[in-house]
PDB file of C-alpha atoms and ligand atoms in Angstrom:
ATOM      1  CA  MET A   1      70.875 152.574 -78.219  1.00 42.00           C
ATOM      2  CA  ARG A   2      72.295 150.460 -81.023  1.00 45.00           C
ATOM      3  CA  LEU A   3      70.261 147.502 -79.884  1.00 43.00           C
ATOM      4  CA  PHE A   4      67.192 149.687 -79.701  1.00 42.00           C
ATOM      5  CA  ILE A   5      67.709 150.918 -83.278  1.00 41.00           C
ATOM      6  CA  MET A   6      68.198 147.369 -84.470  1.00 42.00           C
ATOM      7  CA  SER A   7      64.988 146.215 -82.927  1.00 42.00           C
ATOM      8  CA  VAL A   8      63.175 149.201 -84.454  1.00 39.00           C
ATOM      9  CA  VAL A   9      64.590 148.178 -87.833  1.00 42.00           C
ATOM     10  CA  ALA A  10      63.463 144.622 -87.237  1.00 42.00           C
ATOM     11  CA  VAL A  11      59.966 145.758 -86.370  1.00 41.00           C
ATOM     12  CA  LEU A  12      59.828 148.047 -89.411  1.00 44.00           C
ATOM     13  CA  LEU A  13      60.968 145.251 -91.698  1.00 47.00           C
ATOM     14  CA  ALA A  14      58.354 142.986 -90.249  1.00 44.00           C
ATOM     15  CA  LEU A  15      55.670 145.648 -90.632  1.00 45.00           C
ATOM     16  CA  SER A  16      56.520 146.502 -94.208  1.00 53.00           C
ATOM     17  CA  CYS A  17      56.488 142.821 -95.133  1.00 65.00           C
ATOM     18  CA  PRO A  18      54.026 140.699 -93.232  1.00 75.00           C
ATOM     19  CA  PHE A  19      54.938 137.041 -92.922  1.00 80.00           C
ATOM     20  CA  SER A  20      53.292 134.476 -95.124  1.00 81.00           C
ATOM     21  CA  MET A  21      51.959 131.241 -93.646  1.00 81.00           C
ATOM     22  CA  SER A  22      53.417 129.153 -96.430  1.00 87.00           C
ATOM     23  CA  GLU A  23      55.384 125.987 -95.844  1.00 90.00           C
ATOM     24  CA  VAL A  24      58.894 125.241 -97.091  1.00 92.00           C
ATOM     25  CA  LEU A  25      58.968 121.458 -97.493  1.00 93.00           C
ATOM     26  CA  LYS A  26      61.121 118.542 -98.654  1.00 93.00           C
ATOM     27  CA  THR A  27      58.691 117.606-101.419  1.00 95.00           C
ATOM     28  CA  PHE A  28      55.700 119.128-103.164  1.00 97.00           C
ATOM     29  CA  GLY A  29      53.533 116.266-101.834  1.00 96.00           C
ATOM     30  CA  LYS A  30      51.145 118.467 -99.844  1.00 96.00           C
ATOM     31  CA  CYS A  31      50.470 120.702-102.839  1.00 97.00           C
ATOM     32  CA  SER A  32      50.781 118.214-105.703  1.00 97.00           C
ATOM     33  CA  GLU A  33      47.294 119.202-106.914  1.00 97.00           C
ATOM     34  CA  PHE A  34      48.911 122.234-108.587  1.00 98.00           C
ATOM     35  CA  PHE A  35      50.883 119.990-110.953  1.00 98.00           C
ATOM     36  CA  SER A  36      49.368 118.167-113.902  1.00 97.00           C
ATOM     37  CA  GLU A  37      48.786 114.527-112.845  1.00 96.00           C
ATOM     38  CA  GLY A  38      50.339 115.465-109.497  1.00 97.00           C
ATOM     39  CA  GLN A  39      53.789 115.388-111.123  1.00 97.00           C
ATOM     40  CA  PRO A  40      56.197 118.342-110.713  1.00 97.00           C
ATOM     41  CA  PRO A  41      58.302 119.116-113.791  1.00 98.00           C
ATOM     42  CA  VAL A  42      61.653 117.466-114.464  1.00 97.00           C
ATOM     43  CA  ILE A  43      64.421 120.088-114.165  1.00 97.00           C
ATOM     44  CA  PRO A  44      67.759 118.276-113.884  1.00 96.00           C
ATOM     45  CA  GLY A  45      70.047 119.660-111.171  1.00 96.00           C
ATOM     46  CA  ILE A  46      67.458 122.153-109.933  1.00 97.00           C
ATOM     47  CA  LEU A  47      64.469 120.168-108.784  1.00 97.00           C
ATOM     48  CA  ASN A  48      65.033 116.970-106.779  1.00 90.00           C
ATOM     49  CA  PRO A  49      61.476 115.681-106.465  1.00 89.00           C
ATOM     50  CA  ASN A  50      62.082 113.566-103.356  1.00 91.00           C
ATOM     51  CA  SER A  51      64.629 115.437-101.309  1.00 92.00           C
ATOM     52  CA  ASP A  52      65.663 118.839-100.085  1.00 92.00           C
ATOM     53  CA  HIS A  53      68.032 121.059-102.067  1.00 94.00           C
ATOM     54  CA  ALA A  54      70.347 123.549-100.373  1.00 92.00           C
ATOM     55  CA  ARG A  55      69.643 126.259-102.919  1.00 96.00           C
ATOM     56  CA  TYR A  56      66.242 125.542-104.510  1.00 97.00           C
ATOM     57  CA  LYS A  57      63.400 125.473-101.979  1.00 97.00           C
ATOM     58  CA  LYS A  58      59.954 123.974-102.447  1.00 97.00           C
ATOM     59  CA  ILE A  59      57.157 126.153-101.130  1.00 97.00           C
ATOM     60  CA  CYS A  60      53.526 125.101-100.749  1.00 97.00           C
ATOM     61  CA  GLN A  61      51.949 128.552-100.801  1.00 96.00           C
ATOM     62  CA  LYS A  62      49.373 128.639 -98.032  1.00 92.00           C
ATOM     63  CA  TYR A  63      46.966 131.467 -97.385  1.00 89.00           C
ATOM     64  CA  SER A  64      44.583 132.310 -94.606  1.00 82.00           C
ATOM     65  CA  PHE A  65      41.440 133.584 -96.291  1.00 73.00           C
ATOM     66  CA  THR A  66      39.067 133.978 -93.403  1.00 71.00           C
ATOM     67  CA  SER A  67      39.559 134.052 -89.676  1.00 67.00           C
ATOM     68  CA  VAL A  68      38.855 130.322 -89.672  1.00 66.00           C
ATOM     69  CA  GLY A  69      39.973 129.013 -93.039  1.00 75.00           C
ATOM     70  CA  SER A  70      43.281 128.520 -94.788  1.00 83.00           C
ATOM     71  CA  GLY A  71      44.525 126.394 -97.641  1.00 91.00           C
ATOM     72  CA  TYR A  72      47.161 125.784-100.245  1.00 95.00           C
ATOM     73  CA  MET A  73      46.785 128.118-103.236  1.00 96.00           C
ATOM     74  CA  PHE A  74      49.756 127.303-105.477  1.00 97.00           C
ATOM     75  CA  ALA A  75      53.311 125.956-105.423  1.00 98.00           C
ATOM     76  CA  THR A  76      56.669 127.690-105.967  1.00 98.00           C
ATOM     77  CA  LEU A  77      60.237 126.520-106.444  1.00 98.00           C
ATOM     78  CA  TYR A  78      62.440 129.309-105.065  1.00 98.00           C
ATOM     79  CA  ASP A  79      66.098 130.002-105.833  1.00 98.00           C
ATOM     80  CA  THR A  80      67.617 131.325-102.587  1.00 97.00           C
ATOM     81  CA  GLU A  81      70.837 132.499-104.303  1.00 97.00           C
ATOM     82  CA  SER A  82      69.247 134.441-107.158  1.00 98.00           C
ATOM     83  CA  ARG A  83      66.429 135.443-104.747  1.00 97.00           C
ATOM     84  CA  ILE A  84      63.762 134.862-107.375  1.00 98.00           C
ATOM     85  CA  PRO A  85      61.413 131.953-108.016  1.00 98.00           C
ATOM     86  CA  VAL A  86      62.313 129.311-110.612  1.00 98.00           C
ATOM     87  CA  PHE A  87      58.629 128.762-111.272  1.00 98.00           C
ATOM     88  CA  SER A  88      55.160 128.960-109.769  1.00 98.00           C
ATOM     89  CA  ALA A  89      52.650 126.183-110.512  1.00 98.00           C
ATOM     90  CA  TYR A  90      48.900 126.733-110.298  1.00 98.00           C
ATOM     91  CA  LYS A  91      45.497 125.648-111.497  1.00 98.00           C
ATOM     92  CA  TYR A  92      43.591 127.884-113.861  1.00 98.00           C
ATOM     93  CA  THR A  93      39.840 127.355-113.512  1.00 97.00           C
ATOM     94  CA  GLY A  94      38.564 130.514-115.159  1.00 94.00           C
ATOM     95  CA  ARG A  95      38.991 134.053-114.004  1.00 88.00           C
ATOM     96  CA  GLY A  96      36.876 135.090-111.043  1.00 85.00           C
ATOM     97  CA  ASN A  97      34.931 138.327-110.858  1.00 88.00           C
ATOM     98  CA  PHE A  98      36.932 140.562-108.508  1.00 89.00           C
ATOM     99  CA  ASP A  99      39.069 143.698-108.557  1.00 89.00           C
ATOM    100  CA  ARG A 100      42.841 143.516-108.328  1.00 89.00           C
ATOM    101  CA  PRO A 101      43.604 143.263-104.608  1.00 91.00           C
ATOM    102  CA  HIS A 102      45.629 145.968-102.871  1.00 90.00           C
ATOM    103  CA  ILE A 103      47.310 144.247 -99.998  1.00 90.00           C
ATOM    104  CA  PRO A 104      50.787 144.361 -98.443  1.00 90.00           C
ATOM    105  CA  TRP A 105      53.500 142.135 -99.902  1.00 92.00           C
ATOM    106  CA  LYS A 106      54.470 139.127 -97.849  1.00 91.00           C
ATOM    107  CA  ILE A 107      57.806 137.451 -97.223  1.00 89.00           C
ATOM    108  CA  GLU A 108      58.562 133.851 -96.325  1.00 89.00           C
ATOM    109  CA  PRO A 109      59.964 133.534 -92.775  1.00 86.00           C
ATOM    110  CA  GLN A 110      60.830 129.850 -93.206  1.00 90.00           C
ATOM    111  CA  LEU A 111      63.432 130.732 -95.858  1.00 92.00           C
ATOM    112  CA  ASP A 112      65.357 132.815 -93.317  1.00 88.00           C
ATOM    113  CA  PRO A 113      65.086 131.080 -89.978  1.00 81.00           C
ATOM    114  CA  HIS A 114      68.045 133.079 -88.580  1.00 72.00           C
ATOM    115  CA  VAL A 115      66.543 136.449 -89.297  1.00 62.00           C
ATOM    116  CA  GLY A 116      67.199 137.459 -85.691  1.00 61.00           C
ATOM    117  CA  ASP A 117      70.793 137.882 -86.896  1.00 59.00           C
ATOM    118  CA  MET A 118      70.428 141.487 -87.982  1.00 61.00           C
ATOM    119  CA  THR A 119      73.812 141.626 -89.722  1.00 62.00           C
ATOM    120  CA  ALA A 120      72.418 139.516 -92.549  1.00 63.00           C
ATOM    121  CA  PRO A 121      68.664 139.721 -92.551  1.00 73.00           C
ATOM    122  CA  TYR A 122      66.791 138.042 -95.369  1.00 87.00           C
ATOM    123  CA  LYS A 123      69.825 136.435 -96.909  1.00 90.00           C
ATOM    124  CA  ASN A 124      67.739 133.874 -98.775  1.00 94.00           C
ATOM    125  CA  GLN A 125      65.011 135.973-100.350  1.00 94.00           C
ATOM    126  CA  ALA A 126      64.097 139.330-101.823  1.00 95.00           C
ATOM    127  CA  ILE A 127      62.250 141.817 -99.642  1.00 92.00           C
ATOM    128  CA  ASN A 128      60.042 144.731-100.634  1.00 90.00           C
ATOM    129  CA  GLU A 129      62.846 147.269-100.094  1.00 90.00           C
ATOM    130  CA  ASP A 130      64.905 145.556-102.811  1.00 92.00           C
ATOM    131  CA  TYR A 131      62.330 146.802-105.294  1.00 91.00           C
ATOM    132  CA  PHE A 132      62.293 150.430-104.085  1.00 88.00           C
ATOM    133  CA  LEU A 133      64.148 153.276-105.820  1.00 72.00           C
ATOM    134  CA  ASN A 134      65.608 151.421-108.740  1.00 73.00           C
ATOM    135  CA  ASP A 135      66.793 153.195-111.837  1.00 71.00           C
ATOM    136  CA  TYR A 136      66.008 150.253-114.055  1.00 74.00           C
ATOM    137  CA  GLY A 137      62.280 151.002-114.305  1.00 83.00           C
ATOM    138  CA  MET A 138      61.577 147.668-112.677  1.00 89.00           C
ATOM    139  CA  ASN A 139      58.539 146.531-110.871  1.00 92.00           C
ATOM    140  CA  ARG A 140      57.311 143.407-109.136  1.00 95.00           C
ATOM    141  CA  GLY A 141      56.227 140.914-111.760  1.00 96.00           C
ATOM    142  CA  HIS A 142      53.982 138.041-110.730  1.00 97.00           C
ATOM    143  CA  LEU A 143      54.666 134.510-111.934  1.00 98.00           C
ATOM    144  CA  PHE A 144      51.192 133.347-110.864  1.00 98.00           C
ATOM    145  CA  PRO A 145      49.320 136.488-111.999  1.00 97.00           C
ATOM    146  CA  SER A 146      46.433 137.615-109.828  1.00 95.00           C
ATOM    147  CA  CYS A 147      44.323 137.951-113.005  1.00 94.00           C
ATOM    148  CA  HIS A 148      44.460 134.158-113.497  1.00 96.00           C
ATOM    149  CA  ALA A 149      42.972 133.501-110.044  1.00 96.00           C
ATOM    150  CA  ALA A 150      39.521 131.973-109.608  1.00 94.00           C
ATOM    151  CA  ASN A 151      38.599 134.084-106.584  1.00 92.00           C
ATOM    152  CA  VAL A 152      39.779 137.042-104.574  1.00 91.00           C
ATOM    153  CA  PHE A 153      41.468 134.914-101.872  1.00 91.00           C
ATOM    154  CA  THR A 154      43.581 133.124-104.440  1.00 93.00           C
ATOM    155  CA  ALA A 155      44.360 136.474-106.069  1.00 95.00           C
ATOM    156  CA  GLU A 156      45.474 137.884-102.687  1.00 94.00           C
ATOM    157  CA  SER A 157      47.692 134.865-102.096  1.00 95.00           C
ATOM    158  CA  THR A 158      49.770 135.740-105.175  1.00 96.00           C
ATOM    159  CA  PHE A 159      51.047 138.919-103.464  1.00 95.00           C
ATOM    160  CA  THR A 160      53.975 137.178-101.869  1.00 96.00           C
ATOM    161  CA  LEU A 161      57.531 138.093-102.854  1.00 96.00           C
ATOM    162  CA  THR A 162      58.453 134.444-103.441  1.00 97.00           C
ATOM    163  CA  ASN A 163      56.079 134.586-106.457  1.00 98.00           C
ATOM    164  CA  ILE A 164      57.770 137.718-107.832  1.00 97.00           C
ATOM    165  CA  VAL A 165      60.621 138.596-110.188  1.00 97.00           C
ATOM    166  CA  PRO A 166      62.026 141.990-111.214  1.00 96.00           C
ATOM    167  CA  GLN A 167      60.275 142.801-114.458  1.00 95.00           C
ATOM    168  CA  TYR A 168      60.731 145.913-116.608  1.00 93.00           C
ATOM    169  CA  SER A 169      57.506 147.854-116.159  1.00 91.00           C
ATOM    170  CA  ALA A 170      57.005 148.396-119.898  1.00 90.00           C
ATOM    171  CA  PHE A 171      57.267 144.651-120.446  1.00 92.00           C
ATOM    172  CA  ASN A 172      55.060 143.816-117.464  1.00 92.00           C
ATOM    173  CA  ALA A 173      52.316 146.147-118.665  1.00 91.00           C
ATOM    174  CA  GLY A 174      52.935 145.407-122.358  1.00 91.00           C
ATOM    175  CA  GLY A 175      53.904 142.093-123.941  1.00 92.00           C
ATOM    176  CA  TRP A 176      53.648 139.997-120.791  1.00 94.00           C
ATOM    177  CA  ASN A 177      50.237 141.376-119.971  1.00 94.00           C
ATOM    178  CA  ARG A 178      49.067 140.500-123.488  1.00 93.00           C
ATOM    179  CA  MET A 179      50.402 136.999-122.948  1.00 95.00           C
ATOM    180  CA  GLU A 180      48.396 136.685-119.726  1.00 95.00           C
ATOM    181  CA  ILE A 181      45.206 137.693-121.533  1.00 95.00           C
ATOM    182  CA  GLU A 182      45.864 135.568-124.621  1.00 95.00           C
ATOM    183  CA  SER A 183      46.731 132.436-122.599  1.00 97.00           C
ATOM    184  CA  GLN A 184      43.594 132.969-120.527  1.00 96.00           C
ATOM    185  CA  GLU A 185      41.457 133.006-123.697  1.00 96.00           C
ATOM    186  CA  SER A 186      43.260 129.975-125.013  1.00 96.00           C
ATOM    187  CA  MET A 187      42.607 128.020-121.778  1.00 97.00           C
ATOM    188  CA  ASN A 188      38.963 129.122-121.669  1.00 96.00           C
ATOM    189  CA  THR A 189      38.532 127.782-125.217  1.00 94.00           C
ATOM    190  CA  ASN A 190      40.714 124.689-125.167  1.00 95.00           C
ATOM    191  CA  CYS A 191      40.534 123.409-121.585  1.00 97.00           C
ATOM    192  CA  THR A 192      36.827 122.817-120.977  1.00 94.00           C
ATOM    193  CA  ASP A 193      35.546 119.461-119.737  1.00 89.00           C
ATOM    194  CA  ASN A 194      32.195 117.805-120.519  1.00 86.00           C
ATOM    195  CA  ASN A 195      30.436 119.884-117.885  1.00 88.00           C
ATOM    196  CA  GLY A 196      31.699 123.123-119.354  1.00 89.00           C
ATOM    197  CA  LYS A 197      34.222 123.616-116.523  1.00 94.00           C
ATOM    198  CA  VAL A 198      37.659 124.978-117.276  1.00 97.00           C
ATOM    199  CA  LEU A 199      40.755 123.354-115.762  1.00 97.00           C
ATOM    200  CA  ALA A 200      44.352 123.755-116.830  1.00 98.00           C
ATOM    201  CA  HIS A 201      47.640 123.272-114.985  1.00 98.00           C
ATOM    202  CA  VAL A 202      50.006 126.168-115.524  1.00 98.00           C
ATOM    203  CA  LEU A 203      53.731 126.614-114.962  1.00 98.00           C
ATOM    204  CA  THR A 204      55.243 130.094-115.164  1.00 98.00           C
ATOM    205  CA  GLY A 205      58.953 130.635-114.750  1.00 98.00           C
ATOM    206  CA  ALA A 206      61.926 132.922-115.180  1.00 98.00           C
ATOM    207  CA  ILE A 207      65.408 132.324-116.586  1.00 98.00           C
ATOM    208  CA  PRO A 208      68.017 134.118-114.445  1.00 98.00           C
ATOM    209  CA  GLY A 209      69.913 136.922-116.201  1.00 97.00           C
ATOM    210  CA  LYS A 210      73.244 138.677-115.635  1.00 96.00           C
ATOM    211  CA  ASN A 211      72.183 141.756-113.666  1.00 94.00           C
ATOM    212  CA  LYS A 212      70.910 142.295-110.157  1.00 94.00           C
ATOM    213  CA  LEU A 213      68.417 144.653-108.664  1.00 94.00           C
ATOM    214  CA  ASN A 214      69.713 146.432-105.534  1.00 92.00           C
ATOM    215  CA  GLY A 215      72.839 144.262-105.834  1.00 92.00           C
ATOM    216  CA  ARG A 216      70.767 141.337-104.536  1.00 94.00           C
ATOM    217  CA  VAL A 217      67.911 140.185-106.722  1.00 96.00           C
ATOM    218  CA  ASN A 218      68.526 138.573-110.104  1.00 97.00           C
ATOM    219  CA  ILE A 219      66.859 140.288-113.056  1.00 96.00           C
ATOM    220  CA  PRO A 220      65.592 137.481-115.293  1.00 97.00           C
ATOM    221  CA  SER A 221      66.557 137.505-118.964  1.00 96.00           C
ATOM    222  CA  TYR A 222      63.433 135.660-120.114  1.00 96.00           C
ATOM    223  CA  MET A 223      60.072 134.697-118.709  1.00 97.00           C
ATOM    224  CA  TRP A 224      58.097 131.686-119.892  1.00 98.00           C
ATOM    225  CA  MET A 225      54.714 130.098-119.357  1.00 98.00           C
ATOM    226  CA  ALA A 226      53.078 126.812-120.372  1.00 98.00           C
ATOM    227  CA  PHE A 227      49.769 125.118-119.714  1.00 98.00           C
ATOM    228  CA  CYS A 228      48.566 121.535-120.034  1.00 98.00           C
ATOM    229  CA  CYS A 229      44.989 120.268-119.854  1.00 97.00           C
ATOM    230  CA  TYR A 230      42.783 117.319-120.702  1.00 94.00           C
ATOM    231  CA  ASN A 231      39.634 118.519-122.443  1.00 90.00           C
ATOM    232  CA  SER A 232      36.137 117.360-123.368  1.00 88.00           C
ATOM    233  CA  LYS A 233      37.408 115.940-126.653  1.00 87.00           C
ATOM    234  CA  ARG A 234      39.587 113.587-124.601  1.00 84.00           C
ATOM    235  CA  LEU A 235      42.715 115.287-125.796  1.00 92.00           C
ATOM    236  CA  TRP A 236      45.740 116.536-123.932  1.00 96.00           C
ATOM    237  CA  VAL A 237      46.275 120.135-125.029  1.00 96.00           C
ATOM    238  CA  SER A 238      49.186 122.437-124.336  1.00 97.00           C
ATOM    239  CA  GLN A 239      50.448 125.829-125.346  1.00 97.00           C
ATOM    240  CA  ALA A 240      53.582 127.724-124.404  1.00 98.00           C
ATOM    241  CA  TYR A 241      55.034 131.218-124.485  1.00 97.00           C
ATOM    242  CA  TRP A 242      58.281 132.988-123.789  1.00 97.00           C
ATOM    243  CA  ALA A 243      59.433 136.600-123.930  1.00 95.00           C
ATOM    244  CA  LEU A 244      62.495 138.705-123.307  1.00 94.00           C
ATOM    245  CA  ASN A 245      62.376 140.821-120.144  1.00 94.00           C
ATOM    246  CA  LYS A 246      63.260 144.083-121.802  1.00 90.00           C
ATOM    247  CA  LYS A 247      63.181 147.751-120.975  1.00 87.00           C
ATOM    248  CA  GLU A 248      61.839 149.253-124.177  1.00 81.00           C
ATOM    249  CA  ARG A 249      58.170 149.248-124.811  1.00 72.00           C
ATOM    250  CA  ASP A 250      57.261 147.700-128.117  1.00 67.00           C
ATOM    251  CA  ASP A 251      54.454 145.814-129.734  1.00 71.00           C
ATOM    252  CA  GLU A 252      56.422 142.830-130.926  1.00 77.00           C
ATOM    253  CA  ALA A 253      54.337 139.687-130.536  1.00 76.00           C
ATOM    254  CA  ILE A 254      55.543 137.433-127.745  1.00 86.00           C
ATOM    255  CA  ASN A 255      56.765 134.004-128.754  1.00 92.00           C
ATOM    256  CA  LYS A 256      53.628 131.861-128.708  1.00 94.00           C
ATOM    257  CA  THR A 257      54.742 128.352-129.359  1.00 96.00           C
ATOM    258  CA  SER A 258      54.383 124.634-128.727  1.00 97.00           C
ATOM    259  CA  LEU A 259      55.429 123.033-125.459  1.00 98.00           C
ATOM    260  CA  GLN A 260      58.129 121.153-127.332  1.00 97.00           C
ATOM    261  CA  LYS A 261      59.610 124.372-128.737  1.00 97.00           C
ATOM    262  CA  LEU A 262      59.602 125.996-125.313  1.00 98.00           C
ATOM    263  CA  GLN A 263      61.423 122.996-123.827  1.00 98.00           C
ATOM    264  CA  GLN A 264      64.012 123.268-126.608  1.00 97.00           C
ATOM    265  CA  PHE A 265      64.353 126.964-125.867  1.00 97.00           C
ATOM    266  CA  LEU A 266      64.839 126.243-122.142  1.00 98.00           C
ATOM    267  CA  SER A 267      67.454 123.605-122.999  1.00 95.00           C
ATOM    268  CA  GLN A 268      69.391 126.072-125.144  1.00 96.00           C
ATOM    269  CA  ASN A 269      69.122 129.031-122.800  1.00 97.00           C
ATOM    270  CA  TRP A 270      68.936 127.520-119.341  1.00 97.00           C
ATOM    271  CA  VAL A 271      68.943 123.807-118.373  1.00 97.00           C
ATOM    272  CA  GLU A 272      69.024 120.748-120.614  1.00 96.00           C
ATOM    273  CA  ASN A 273      66.332 118.072-120.724  1.00 96.00           C
ATOM    274  CA  VAL A 274      63.572 120.018-119.042  1.00 97.00           C
ATOM    275  CA  GLN A 275      60.236 118.222-119.161  1.00 97.00           C
ATOM    276  CA  LEU A 276      57.459 120.451-117.907  1.00 98.00           C
ATOM    277  CA  PHE A 277      54.517 118.008-117.961  1.00 98.00           C
ATOM    278  CA  ASN A 278      54.324 114.246-118.195  1.00 93.00           C
ATOM    279  CA  LYS A 279      51.100 113.867-120.212  1.00 95.00           C
ATOM    280  CA  CYS A 280      51.420 116.895-122.464  1.00 96.00           C
ATOM    281  CA  LYS A 281      54.412 116.482-124.739  1.00 87.00           C
TER     282      LYS A 281
HETATM  283  C1  NAG B   1      42.940 127.396-128.396  1.00 75.08           C
HETATM  284  O1  NAG B   1      41.907 128.297-128.688  1.00 75.08           O
HETATM  285  C2  NAG B   1      42.240 129.371-129.536  1.00 75.08           C
HETATM  286  C3  NAG B   1      41.033 130.270-129.641  1.00 75.08           C
HETATM  287  O2  NAG B   1      40.934 130.997-128.431  1.00 75.08           O
HETATM  288  C4  NAG B   1      42.743 128.830-130.860  1.00 75.08           C
HETATM  289  O3  NAG B   1      43.050 129.889-131.738  1.00 75.08           O
HETATM  290  C5  NAG B   1      43.966 127.976-130.592  1.00 75.08           C
HETATM  291  O4  NAG B   1      44.460 127.418-131.773  1.00 75.08           O
HETATM  292  C6  NAG B   1      43.676 126.873-129.587  1.00 75.08           C
HETATM  293  N1  NAG B   1      44.943 126.260-129.176  1.00 75.08           N
HETATM  294  C7  NAG B   1      45.133 124.941-129.124  1.00 75.08           C
HETATM  295  C8  NAG B   1      46.473 124.500-128.642  1.00 75.08           C
HETATM  296  O5  NAG B   1      44.294 124.143-129.448  1.00 75.08           O
HETATM  297  C1  NAG B   2      61.268 135.735-128.917  1.00 75.08           C
HETATM  298  O1  NAG B   2      62.431 134.963-128.682  1.00 75.08           O
HETATM  299  C2  NAG B   2      63.632 135.452-129.281  1.00 75.08           C
HETATM  300  C3  NAG B   2      64.725 134.504-128.917  1.00 75.08           C
HETATM  301  O2  NAG B   2      64.426 133.204-129.271  1.00 75.08           O
HETATM  302  C4  NAG B   2      63.933 136.858-128.798  1.00 75.08           C
HETATM  303  O3  NAG B   2      65.062 137.373-129.474  1.00 75.08           O
HETATM  304  C5  NAG B   2      62.739 137.756-129.031  1.00 75.08           C
HETATM  305  O4  NAG B   2      63.000 139.024-128.480  1.00 75.08           O
HETATM  306  C6  NAG B   2      61.514 137.138-128.360  1.00 75.08           C
HETATM  307  N1  NAG B   2      60.361 137.992-128.519  1.00 75.08           N
HETATM  308  C7  NAG B   2      59.871 138.676-127.502  1.00 75.08           C
HETATM  309  C8  NAG B   2      58.731 139.577-127.804  1.00 75.08           C
HETATM  310  O5  NAG B   2      60.291 138.594-126.365  1.00 75.08           O
END
């Protein structure tokens, strides 16, 4: 009977969170296109570009978009202890014309290869249930937001829990949403090439905080975002933002700033000597 119940639980878990097809890899080599100049950021102690890390896992986020096609959509560095991503990296090429997808959230089976061990399922990642019934007023906040996707398949691919952090709903719908719109306008204006095409490389991340959701998932203190592009005026352009993940709704402007200032902020509040892009300074 006990075994039966356990397998029912396993099936239910699997049903509520379909598996992603993404790949957890030693390097970001297969998905280097999502980094400016193919170069992942420098984050001392957290990102070893050429080797595996016990805690911080590199994910090339793969998505099957038709019955025959699949491809890499973005890249994520995932913190298996805090159970939130460090960052997601993606290309912004202009927003596509589609409605926000409504699809089930996915989990990453390769992060928990021993999930058959039902005493400690999903030790290395957050699952959908972690986000249920919380009294914090938290919801699932995207790092790569579906509204920055070029097409509906890319937008769908962002609905994976390895791209998600606990975000206060007022902040998610308020200041952070304004940041997503404002950065989009800024990239549309400043990141156009000679043929009128938009291309920017974006990094969005979260700084771990002191509290946990469901006793398991770190609630970030701050979220940040930066883009870097080379435009038709033959200039490298960047812009950066950060904001406090806070409960109260307010209309305070988010911190729109230079890349350099954001890197200073990250050094003071997180890890020293972070270098997000190699061409944009
Ligand atoms: C980008 O474009 C906006 C207008 O949308 C402008 O106000 C802003 O100064 C530009 N940013 C950079 C970094 O050039
Ligand atoms: C901007 O950053 C400061 C810390 O440097 C923080 O106190 C303030 O709340 C931030 N603003 C927003 C809207 O998050």
